[in-house]
Short mmCIF file of C-alpha atoms in Angstrom, two decimals:
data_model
loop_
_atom_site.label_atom_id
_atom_site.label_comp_id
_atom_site.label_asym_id
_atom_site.label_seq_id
_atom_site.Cartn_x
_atom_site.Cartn_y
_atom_site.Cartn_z
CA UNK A 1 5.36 0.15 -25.73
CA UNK A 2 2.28 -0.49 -27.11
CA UNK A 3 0.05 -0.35 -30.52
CA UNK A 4 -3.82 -0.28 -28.96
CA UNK A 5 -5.78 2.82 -28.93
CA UNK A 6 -5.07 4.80 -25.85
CA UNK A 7 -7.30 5.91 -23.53
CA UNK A 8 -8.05 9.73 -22.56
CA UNK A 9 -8.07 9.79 -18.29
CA UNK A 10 -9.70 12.30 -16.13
CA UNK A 11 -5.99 11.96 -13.85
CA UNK A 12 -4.49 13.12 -17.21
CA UNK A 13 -6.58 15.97 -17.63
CA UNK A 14 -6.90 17.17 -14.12
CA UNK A 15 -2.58 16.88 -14.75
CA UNK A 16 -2.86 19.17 -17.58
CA UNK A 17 -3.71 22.18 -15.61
CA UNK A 18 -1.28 21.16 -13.09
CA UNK A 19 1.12 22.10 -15.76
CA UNK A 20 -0.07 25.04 -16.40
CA UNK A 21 0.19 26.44 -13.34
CA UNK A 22 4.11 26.29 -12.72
CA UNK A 23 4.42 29.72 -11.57
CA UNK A 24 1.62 30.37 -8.51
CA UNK A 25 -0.39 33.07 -10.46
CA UNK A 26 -2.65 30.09 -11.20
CA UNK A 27 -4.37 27.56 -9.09
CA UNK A 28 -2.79 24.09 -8.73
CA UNK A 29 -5.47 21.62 -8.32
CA UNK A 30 -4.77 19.66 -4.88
CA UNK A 31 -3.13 15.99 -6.19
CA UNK A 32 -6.27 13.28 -4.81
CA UNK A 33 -3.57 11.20 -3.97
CA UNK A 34 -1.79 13.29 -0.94
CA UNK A 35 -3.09 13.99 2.16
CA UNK A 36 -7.20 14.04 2.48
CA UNK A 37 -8.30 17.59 2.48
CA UNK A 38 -9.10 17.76 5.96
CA UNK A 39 -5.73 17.21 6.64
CA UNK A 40 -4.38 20.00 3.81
CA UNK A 41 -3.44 22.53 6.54
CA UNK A 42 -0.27 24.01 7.30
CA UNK A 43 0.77 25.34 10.35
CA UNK A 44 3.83 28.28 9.64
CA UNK A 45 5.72 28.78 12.98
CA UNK A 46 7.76 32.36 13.10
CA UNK A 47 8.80 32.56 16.44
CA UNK A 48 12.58 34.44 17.34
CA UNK A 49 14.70 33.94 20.13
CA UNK A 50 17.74 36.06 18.50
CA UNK A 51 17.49 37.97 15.12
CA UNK A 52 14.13 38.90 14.23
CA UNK A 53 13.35 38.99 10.20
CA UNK A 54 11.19 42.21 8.99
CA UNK A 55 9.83 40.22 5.68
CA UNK A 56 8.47 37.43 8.40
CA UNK A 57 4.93 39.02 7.76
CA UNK A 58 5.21 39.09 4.21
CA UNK A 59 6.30 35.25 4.39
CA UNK A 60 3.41 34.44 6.01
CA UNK A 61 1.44 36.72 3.79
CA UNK A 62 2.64 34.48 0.80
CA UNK A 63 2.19 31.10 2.37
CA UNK A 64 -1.86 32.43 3.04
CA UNK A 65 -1.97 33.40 -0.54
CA UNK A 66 -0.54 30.12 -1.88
CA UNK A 67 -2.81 27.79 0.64
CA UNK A 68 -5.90 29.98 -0.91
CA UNK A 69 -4.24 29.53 -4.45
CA UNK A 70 -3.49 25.90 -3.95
CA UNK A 71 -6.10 24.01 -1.51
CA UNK A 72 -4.44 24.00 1.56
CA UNK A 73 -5.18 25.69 4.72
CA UNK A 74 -2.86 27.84 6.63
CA UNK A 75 -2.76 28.75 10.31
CA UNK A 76 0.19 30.84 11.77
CA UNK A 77 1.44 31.51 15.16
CA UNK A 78 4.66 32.13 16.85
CA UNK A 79 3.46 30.42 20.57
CA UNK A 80 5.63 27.28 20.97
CA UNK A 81 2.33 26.11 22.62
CA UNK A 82 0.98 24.97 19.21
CA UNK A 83 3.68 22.07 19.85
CA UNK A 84 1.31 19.15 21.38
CA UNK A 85 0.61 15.55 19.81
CA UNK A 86 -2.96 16.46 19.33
CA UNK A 87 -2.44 20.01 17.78
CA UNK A 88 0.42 18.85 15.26
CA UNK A 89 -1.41 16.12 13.96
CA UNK A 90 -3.82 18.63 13.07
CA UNK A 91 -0.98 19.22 10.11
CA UNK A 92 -0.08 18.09 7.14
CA UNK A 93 3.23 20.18 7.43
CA UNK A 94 4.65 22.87 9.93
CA UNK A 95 6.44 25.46 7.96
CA UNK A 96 9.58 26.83 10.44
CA UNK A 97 9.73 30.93 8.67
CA UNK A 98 12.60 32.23 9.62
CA UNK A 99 12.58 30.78 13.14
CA UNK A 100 15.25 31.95 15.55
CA UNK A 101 17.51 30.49 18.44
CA UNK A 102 15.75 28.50 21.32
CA UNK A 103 12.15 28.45 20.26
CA UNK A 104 10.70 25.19 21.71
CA UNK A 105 10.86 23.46 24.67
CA UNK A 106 11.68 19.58 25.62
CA UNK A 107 8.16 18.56 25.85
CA UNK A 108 7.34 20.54 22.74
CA UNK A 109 10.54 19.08 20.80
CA UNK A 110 9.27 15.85 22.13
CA UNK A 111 5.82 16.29 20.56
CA UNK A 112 7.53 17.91 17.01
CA UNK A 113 9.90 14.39 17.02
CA UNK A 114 6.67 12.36 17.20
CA UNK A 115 4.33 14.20 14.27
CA UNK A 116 7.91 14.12 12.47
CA UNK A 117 8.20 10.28 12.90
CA UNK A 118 4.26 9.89 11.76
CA UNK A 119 4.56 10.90 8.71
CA UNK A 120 4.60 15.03 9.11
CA UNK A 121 6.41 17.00 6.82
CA UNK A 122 9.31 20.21 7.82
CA UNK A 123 9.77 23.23 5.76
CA UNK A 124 12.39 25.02 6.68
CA UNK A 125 12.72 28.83 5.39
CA UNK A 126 16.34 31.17 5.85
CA UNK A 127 16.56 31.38 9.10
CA UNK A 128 15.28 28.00 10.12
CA UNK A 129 18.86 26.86 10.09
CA UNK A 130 19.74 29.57 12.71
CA UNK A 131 17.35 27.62 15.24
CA UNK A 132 17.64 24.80 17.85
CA UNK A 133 21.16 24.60 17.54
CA UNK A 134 21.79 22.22 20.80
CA UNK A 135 18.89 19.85 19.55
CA UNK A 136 20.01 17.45 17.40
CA UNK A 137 17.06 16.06 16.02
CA UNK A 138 16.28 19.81 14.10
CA UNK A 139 19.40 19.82 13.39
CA UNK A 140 19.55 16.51 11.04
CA UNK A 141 15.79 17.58 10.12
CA UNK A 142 16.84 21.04 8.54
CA UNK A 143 19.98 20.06 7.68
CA UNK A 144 22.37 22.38 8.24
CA UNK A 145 22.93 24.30 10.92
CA UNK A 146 23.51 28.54 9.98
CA UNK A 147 27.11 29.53 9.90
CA UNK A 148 27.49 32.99 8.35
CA UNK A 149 26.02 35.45 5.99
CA UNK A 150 27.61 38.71 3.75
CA UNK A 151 25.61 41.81 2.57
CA UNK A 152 22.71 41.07 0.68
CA UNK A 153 23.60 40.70 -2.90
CA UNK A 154 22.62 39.45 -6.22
CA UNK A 155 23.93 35.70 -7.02
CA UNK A 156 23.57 33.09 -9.43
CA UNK A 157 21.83 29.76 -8.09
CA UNK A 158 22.94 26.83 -10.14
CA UNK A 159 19.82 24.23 -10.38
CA UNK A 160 20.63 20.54 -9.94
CA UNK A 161 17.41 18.74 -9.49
CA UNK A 162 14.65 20.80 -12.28
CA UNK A 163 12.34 17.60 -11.65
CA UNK A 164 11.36 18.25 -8.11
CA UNK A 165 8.42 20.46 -7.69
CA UNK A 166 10.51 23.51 -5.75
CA UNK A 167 12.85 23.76 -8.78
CA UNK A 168 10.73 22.34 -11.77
CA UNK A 169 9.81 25.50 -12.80
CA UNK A 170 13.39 27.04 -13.23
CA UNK A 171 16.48 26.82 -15.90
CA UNK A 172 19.44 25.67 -15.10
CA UNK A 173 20.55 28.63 -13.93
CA UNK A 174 18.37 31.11 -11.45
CA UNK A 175 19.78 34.47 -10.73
CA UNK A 176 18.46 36.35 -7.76
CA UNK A 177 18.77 38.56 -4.95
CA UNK A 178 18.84 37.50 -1.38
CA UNK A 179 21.17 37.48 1.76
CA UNK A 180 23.05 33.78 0.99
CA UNK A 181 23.53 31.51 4.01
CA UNK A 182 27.12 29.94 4.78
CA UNK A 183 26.51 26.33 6.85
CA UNK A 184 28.11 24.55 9.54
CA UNK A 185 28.18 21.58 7.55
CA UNK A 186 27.54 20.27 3.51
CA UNK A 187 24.34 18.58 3.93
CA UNK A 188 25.12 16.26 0.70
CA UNK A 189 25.72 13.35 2.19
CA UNK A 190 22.37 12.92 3.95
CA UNK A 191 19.97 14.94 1.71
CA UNK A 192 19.44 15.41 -1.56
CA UNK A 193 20.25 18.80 -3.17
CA UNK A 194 17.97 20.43 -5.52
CA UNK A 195 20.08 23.73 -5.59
CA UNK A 196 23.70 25.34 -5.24
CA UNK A 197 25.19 29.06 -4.95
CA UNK A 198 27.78 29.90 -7.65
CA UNK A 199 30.52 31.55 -5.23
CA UNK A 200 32.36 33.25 -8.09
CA UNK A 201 29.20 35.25 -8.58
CA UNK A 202 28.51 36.72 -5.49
CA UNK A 203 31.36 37.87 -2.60
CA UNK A 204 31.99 36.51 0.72
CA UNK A 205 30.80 32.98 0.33
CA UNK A 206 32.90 30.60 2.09
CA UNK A 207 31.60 26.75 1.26
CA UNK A 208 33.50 26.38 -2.01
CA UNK A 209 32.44 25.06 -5.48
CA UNK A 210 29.86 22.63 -3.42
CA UNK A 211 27.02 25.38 -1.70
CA UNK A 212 23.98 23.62 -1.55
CA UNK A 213 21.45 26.24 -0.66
CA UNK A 214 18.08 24.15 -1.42
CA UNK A 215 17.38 20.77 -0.60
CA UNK A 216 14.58 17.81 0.72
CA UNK A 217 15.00 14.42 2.49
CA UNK A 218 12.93 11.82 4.14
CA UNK A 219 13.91 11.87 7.61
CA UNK A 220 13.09 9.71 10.39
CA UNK A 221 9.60 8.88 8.70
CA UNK A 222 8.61 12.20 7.61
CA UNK A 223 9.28 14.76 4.87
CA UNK A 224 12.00 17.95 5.05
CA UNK A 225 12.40 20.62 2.33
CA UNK A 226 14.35 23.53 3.15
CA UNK A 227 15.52 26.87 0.80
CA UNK A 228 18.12 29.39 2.04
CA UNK A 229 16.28 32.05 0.79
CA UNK A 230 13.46 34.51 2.06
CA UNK A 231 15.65 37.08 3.98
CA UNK A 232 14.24 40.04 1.62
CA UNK A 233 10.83 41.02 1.52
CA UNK A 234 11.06 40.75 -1.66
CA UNK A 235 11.20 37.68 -2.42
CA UNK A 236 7.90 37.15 -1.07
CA UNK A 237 6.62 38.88 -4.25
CA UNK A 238 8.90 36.90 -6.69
CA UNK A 239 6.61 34.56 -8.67
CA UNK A 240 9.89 32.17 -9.33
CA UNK A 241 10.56 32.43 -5.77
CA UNK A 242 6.73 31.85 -4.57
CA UNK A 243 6.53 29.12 -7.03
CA UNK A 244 9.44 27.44 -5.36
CA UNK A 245 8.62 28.15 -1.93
CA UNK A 246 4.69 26.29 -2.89
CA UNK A 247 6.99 23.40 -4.62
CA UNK A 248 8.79 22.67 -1.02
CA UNK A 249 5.19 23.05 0.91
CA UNK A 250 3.87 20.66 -1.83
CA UNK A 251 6.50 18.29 -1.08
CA UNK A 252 6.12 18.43 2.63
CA UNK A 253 2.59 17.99 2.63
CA UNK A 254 2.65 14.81 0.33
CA UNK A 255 1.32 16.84 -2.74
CA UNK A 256 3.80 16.25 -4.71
CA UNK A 257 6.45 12.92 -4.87
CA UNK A 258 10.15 13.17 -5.27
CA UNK A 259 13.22 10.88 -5.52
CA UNK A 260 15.02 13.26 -1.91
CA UNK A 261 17.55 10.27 -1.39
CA UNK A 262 20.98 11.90 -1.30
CA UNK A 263 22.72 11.32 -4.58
CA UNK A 264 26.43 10.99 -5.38
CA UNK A 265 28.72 9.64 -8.08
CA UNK A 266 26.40 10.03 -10.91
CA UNK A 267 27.71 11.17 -13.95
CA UNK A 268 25.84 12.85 -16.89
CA UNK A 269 24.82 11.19 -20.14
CA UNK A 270 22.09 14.18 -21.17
CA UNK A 271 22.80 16.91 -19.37
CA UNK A 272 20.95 19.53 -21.34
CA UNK A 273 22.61 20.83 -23.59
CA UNK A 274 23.42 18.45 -26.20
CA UNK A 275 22.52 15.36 -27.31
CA UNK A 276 26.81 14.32 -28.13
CA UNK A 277 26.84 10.27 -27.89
CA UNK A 278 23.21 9.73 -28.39
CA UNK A 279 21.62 8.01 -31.76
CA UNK A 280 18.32 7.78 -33.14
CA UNK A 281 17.22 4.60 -34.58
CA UNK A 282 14.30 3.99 -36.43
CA UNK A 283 11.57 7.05 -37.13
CA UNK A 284 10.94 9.84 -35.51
CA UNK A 285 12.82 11.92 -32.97
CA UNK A 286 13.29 13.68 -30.06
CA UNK A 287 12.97 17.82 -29.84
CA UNK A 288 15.71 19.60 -27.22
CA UNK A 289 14.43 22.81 -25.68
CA UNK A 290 15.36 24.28 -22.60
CA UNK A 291 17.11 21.11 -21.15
CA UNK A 292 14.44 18.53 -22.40
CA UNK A 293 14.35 16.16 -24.92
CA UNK A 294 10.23 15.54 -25.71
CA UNK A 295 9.85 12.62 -28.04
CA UNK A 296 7.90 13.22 -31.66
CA UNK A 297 6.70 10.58 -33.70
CA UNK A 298 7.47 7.42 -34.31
CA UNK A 299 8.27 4.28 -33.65
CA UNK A 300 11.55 4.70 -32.42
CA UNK A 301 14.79 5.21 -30.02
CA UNK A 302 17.46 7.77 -28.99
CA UNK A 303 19.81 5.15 -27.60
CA UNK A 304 23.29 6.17 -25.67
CA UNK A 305 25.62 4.95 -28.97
CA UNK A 306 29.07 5.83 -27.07
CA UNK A 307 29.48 3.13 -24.15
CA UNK A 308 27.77 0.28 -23.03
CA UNK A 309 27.01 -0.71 -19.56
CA UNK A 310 27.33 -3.85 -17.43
CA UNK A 311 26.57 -2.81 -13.63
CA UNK A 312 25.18 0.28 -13.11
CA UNK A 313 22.19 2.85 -11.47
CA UNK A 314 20.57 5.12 -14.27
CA UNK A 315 18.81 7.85 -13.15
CA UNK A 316 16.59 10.27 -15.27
CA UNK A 317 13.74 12.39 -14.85
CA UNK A 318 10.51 12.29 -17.47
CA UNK A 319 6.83 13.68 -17.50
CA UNK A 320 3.79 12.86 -20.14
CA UNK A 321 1.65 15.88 -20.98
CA UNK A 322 -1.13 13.68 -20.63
CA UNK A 323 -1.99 9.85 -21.29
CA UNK A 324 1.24 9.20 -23.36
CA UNK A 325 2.95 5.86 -24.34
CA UNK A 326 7.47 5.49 -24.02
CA UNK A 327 9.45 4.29 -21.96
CA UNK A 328 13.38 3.01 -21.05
CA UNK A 329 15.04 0.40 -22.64
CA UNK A 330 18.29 -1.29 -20.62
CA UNK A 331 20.10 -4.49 -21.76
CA UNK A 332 20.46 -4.27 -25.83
CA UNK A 333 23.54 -4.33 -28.09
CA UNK A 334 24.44 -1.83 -30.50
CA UNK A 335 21.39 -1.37 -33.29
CA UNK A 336 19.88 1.10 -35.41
CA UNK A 337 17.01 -0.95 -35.38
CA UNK A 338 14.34 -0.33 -32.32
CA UNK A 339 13.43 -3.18 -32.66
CA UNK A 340 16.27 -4.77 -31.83
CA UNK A 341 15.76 -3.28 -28.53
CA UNK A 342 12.33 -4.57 -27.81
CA UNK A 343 13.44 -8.46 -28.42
CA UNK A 344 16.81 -8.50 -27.15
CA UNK A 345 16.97 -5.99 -24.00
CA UNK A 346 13.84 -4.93 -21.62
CA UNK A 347 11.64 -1.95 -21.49
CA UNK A 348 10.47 -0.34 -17.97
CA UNK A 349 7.19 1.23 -19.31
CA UNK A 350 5.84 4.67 -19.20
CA UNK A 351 2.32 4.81 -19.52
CA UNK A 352 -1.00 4.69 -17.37
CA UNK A 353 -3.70 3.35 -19.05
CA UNK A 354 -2.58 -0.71 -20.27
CA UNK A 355 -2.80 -3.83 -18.12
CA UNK A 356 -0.50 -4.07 -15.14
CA UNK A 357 2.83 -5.65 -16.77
CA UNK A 358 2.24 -2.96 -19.64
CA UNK A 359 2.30 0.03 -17.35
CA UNK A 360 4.68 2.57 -15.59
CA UNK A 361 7.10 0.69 -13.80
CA UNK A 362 6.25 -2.17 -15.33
CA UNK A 363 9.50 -4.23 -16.63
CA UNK A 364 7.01 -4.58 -20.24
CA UNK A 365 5.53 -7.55 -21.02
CA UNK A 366 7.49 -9.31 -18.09
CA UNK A 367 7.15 -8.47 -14.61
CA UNK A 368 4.22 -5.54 -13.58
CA UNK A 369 5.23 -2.93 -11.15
CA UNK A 370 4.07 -2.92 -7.24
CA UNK A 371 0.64 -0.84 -8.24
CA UNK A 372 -0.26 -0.14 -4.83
CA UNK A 373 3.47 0.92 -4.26
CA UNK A 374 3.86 2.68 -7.50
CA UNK A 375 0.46 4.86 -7.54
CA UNK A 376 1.46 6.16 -4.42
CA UNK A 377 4.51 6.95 -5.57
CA UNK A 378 3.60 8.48 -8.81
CA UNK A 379 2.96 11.83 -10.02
CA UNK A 380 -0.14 13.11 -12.39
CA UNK A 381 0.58 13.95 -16.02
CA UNK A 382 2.39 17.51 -16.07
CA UNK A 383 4.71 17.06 -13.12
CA UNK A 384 7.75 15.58 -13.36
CA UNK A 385 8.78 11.68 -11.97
CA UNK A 386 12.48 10.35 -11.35
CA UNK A 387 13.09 6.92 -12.12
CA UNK A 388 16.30 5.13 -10.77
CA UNK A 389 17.08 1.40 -12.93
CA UNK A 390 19.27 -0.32 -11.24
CA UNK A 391 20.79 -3.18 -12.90
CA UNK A 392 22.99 -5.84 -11.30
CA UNK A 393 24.03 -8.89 -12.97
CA UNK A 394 20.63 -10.28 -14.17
CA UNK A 395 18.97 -8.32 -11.30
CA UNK A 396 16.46 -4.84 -12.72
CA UNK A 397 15.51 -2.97 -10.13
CA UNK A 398 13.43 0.41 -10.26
CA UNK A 399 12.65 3.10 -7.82
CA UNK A 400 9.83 6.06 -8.64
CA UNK A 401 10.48 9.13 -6.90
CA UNK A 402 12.63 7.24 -4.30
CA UNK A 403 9.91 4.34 -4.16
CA UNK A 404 11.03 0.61 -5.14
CA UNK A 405 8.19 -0.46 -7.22
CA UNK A 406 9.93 -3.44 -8.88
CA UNK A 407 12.42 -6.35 -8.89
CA UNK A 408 13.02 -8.55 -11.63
CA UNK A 409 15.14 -11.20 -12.21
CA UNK A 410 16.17 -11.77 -16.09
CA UNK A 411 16.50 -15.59 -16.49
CA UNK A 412 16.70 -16.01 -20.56
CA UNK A 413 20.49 -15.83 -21.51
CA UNK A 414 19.37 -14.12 -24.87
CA UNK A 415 18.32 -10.86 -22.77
CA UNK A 416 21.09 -11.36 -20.64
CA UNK A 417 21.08 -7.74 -18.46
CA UNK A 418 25.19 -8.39 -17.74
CA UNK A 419 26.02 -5.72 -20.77
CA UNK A 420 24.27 -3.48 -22.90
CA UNK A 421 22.96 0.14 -24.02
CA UNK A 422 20.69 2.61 -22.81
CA UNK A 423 17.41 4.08 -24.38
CA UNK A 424 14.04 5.98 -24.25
CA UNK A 425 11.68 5.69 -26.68
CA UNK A 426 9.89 7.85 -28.91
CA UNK A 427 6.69 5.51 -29.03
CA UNK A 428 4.64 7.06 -32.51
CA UNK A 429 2.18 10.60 -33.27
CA UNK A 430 0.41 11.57 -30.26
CA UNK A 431 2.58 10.44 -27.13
CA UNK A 432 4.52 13.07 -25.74
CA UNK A 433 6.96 12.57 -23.32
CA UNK A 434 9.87 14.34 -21.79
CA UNK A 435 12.84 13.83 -20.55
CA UNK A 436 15.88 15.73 -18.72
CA UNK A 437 18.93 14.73 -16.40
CA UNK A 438 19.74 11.07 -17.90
CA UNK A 439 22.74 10.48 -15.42
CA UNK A 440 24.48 7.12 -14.48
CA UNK A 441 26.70 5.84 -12.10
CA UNK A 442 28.58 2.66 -12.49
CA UNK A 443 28.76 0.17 -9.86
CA UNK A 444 30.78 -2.79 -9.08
CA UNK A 445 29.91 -5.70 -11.28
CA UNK A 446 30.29 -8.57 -8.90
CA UNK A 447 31.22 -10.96 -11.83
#
């Protein structure tokens, strides 16, 4: 929160036509902050060892267009040669397209392990998971390992994360056609989903009510995104699909942050659809459309009126369209006043252009946020961030994009951080900010 004139940034404006470009008909400017752009080069990899995919030249196709599109370089081969230290560091990702069966050998998984460990980032496409099956470092890298498949049919992909940048673009709900991938495993518990297959809307799947069929994770010091589609040559041509396939190579390359910790046990407070146990105090409001709540006017506060928390890990996604002002208030008892908020709980900023302890991920007016830690963390204006608060006792704690960029330890009883409600502000004319997927999950108090 804050009253001084705000200032226009070239970051926010470079942003802008990030956003405009969430479908890959457009060019997405290359983000300054990823990897240099002699390192912006992706190597795909399409060798088989088994099944052999027809639409493997129109993947590769794609991933050519999208480097041209998008400022990264692509090279493709299918000789497991390519594998050395010095040829892989060449990369800022390897995409694995529909890879089959034994494809690399022990020195070459060696070398892979290494770049993998520096920093290198995995994309794994459809058949990636029906690769390397007795190596177990690809296998935790991908994932899951390929179980089974039935005909190819049409299917309705539920979307769980829309804040990375592989599912940003879509609803909640993304119907396509493909042939849908049955794992060995539920890769839930060690990655972070972004994506699951409705199995009452398709037949022959065989994982249940939990399918994940897209997800990412930071593993063993690199980067992983994998998608179970791309069987079809078709999809190749599907702007939703190529637009989520360039999400997942923007990820891998550094491009683009996201929070790909695994996540369980959090419960919905916003989910999308309604706004049922929310209130607005003070002017303004917030605007929902198409699972986002974007703040209008001001000064005020859509605060979570139905419970109050005492321990807990609030998680929620939010983007500025350019150099905006809001942010999330923790801590407070029940007012309609705003203010209220501001002198009795604490605000973890969003906004770019104040001093330190009045910027994102700063706890405002208290405590600034890890800079260094936090601008590599952070994404422009236009893409969407995550932010985790974690509050225990009088400990505030806050992640960006899986990044802890502060720690704060309340020591004034009247802000005491052991109970309160939840908030995000609408901050006054001319600061939009959005907001989806507020989600909480309580933890044990300690007391």
């Amino acid at each position: 929160m804050h009253t001084t004139a705000r200032l226009a940034t070239a970051a926010g404006a470079a942003a802008l036509a990030l956003a405009a470009t969430a479908l890959p008909g457009g060019a997405v400017q290359p983000d300054p902050r990823g990897p240099r752009a002699e390192e912006s080069r992706v190597l795909v990899f399409s060798k088989t060892a088994g099944f052999r995919h027809d639409s493997i030249p129109d993947g590769i196709a794609a991933v050519r267009d999208l480097g041209a599109r998008n400022g990264f370089t692509v090279d493709a081969t299918e000789d497991a040669g390519a594998f050395t230290r010095k040829n892989l560091d060449r990369y800022a990702a390897v995409v694995f397209l529909s890879t089959t069966g034994d494809v690399l050998n022990t020195a070459q998984q060696s070398a892979f392990e290494r770049y993998i460990e520096k920093g290198g980032g995995y994309v794994g496409v459809h058949a990636a998971a029906d690769t390397e099956y007795d190596w177990p470092f690809y296998g935790g890298l991908a994932g899951a390992y390929f179980r089974s498949h039935p005909h190819i049919q049409r299917a309705t992909i539920e979307v769980e994360d829309r804040a990375h940048a592989a599912t940003a673009h879509l609803g909640a709900v993304w119907e396509r056609t493909d042939e849908w991938y049955d794992y060995r495993t539920n890769p839930r518990e060690r990655a972070h989903v972004l994506a699951t297959l409705d199995e009452s809307s398709y037949t022959g799947g065989t994982m249940g009510e939990d399918h994940p069929i897209a997800w990412c994770q930071e593993y063993r010091g690199g980067r992983a995104f994998y998608t179970g589609g791309g069987h079809t040559r078709e999809s190749y041509a599907e702007p939703a699909f190529r637009a989520h396939l360039l999400g997942g190579i923007r990820y891998a390359i550094g491009a683009a942050r996201a929070d790909c910790r695994p996540e369980n046990g959090h419960t919905p407070l916003f989910d999308g659809t309604d706004t049922r146990g929310w209130k607005q105090a003070g002017p303004g409001s917030f605007t929902l459309r198409d699972g986002t709540l974007t703040s209008a006017g001001g000064m005020g506060m859509l605060w979570y009126e139905a419970k109050e928390f005492r321990s807990y890990s609030l998680k929620l996604d939010w983007k500025t369209a350019g150099d905006d002002n809001s942010g999330v208030f923790v801590g407070f008892p029940a007012s309609d006043d705003p203010w209220s908020a501001v002198h009795n709980g604490y605000e973890i900023q969003i906004d770019a252009t104040d001093v330190p302890e009045r910027t994102t991920g700063s706890v405002y007016g208290f405590q600034s946020a890890d800079i260094r830690a936090r601008d590599r963390a952070l994404n422009p204006p236009g893409e969407w961030n995550t932010y985790e608060i974690r509050v225990e006792g009088e400990r505030l704690r806050v992640w960006l994009n899986g990044v802890k960029i502060n720690d704060f330890t309340n020591a004034d009883p009247a802000r005491s951080l052991r109970q309160g409600h939840i908030g995000i502000q609408n901050h006054g004319d001319g600061d939009e900010v959005s907001f989806r997927h507020i989600r909480v999950r309580e933890l044990p108090s300690g007391d």
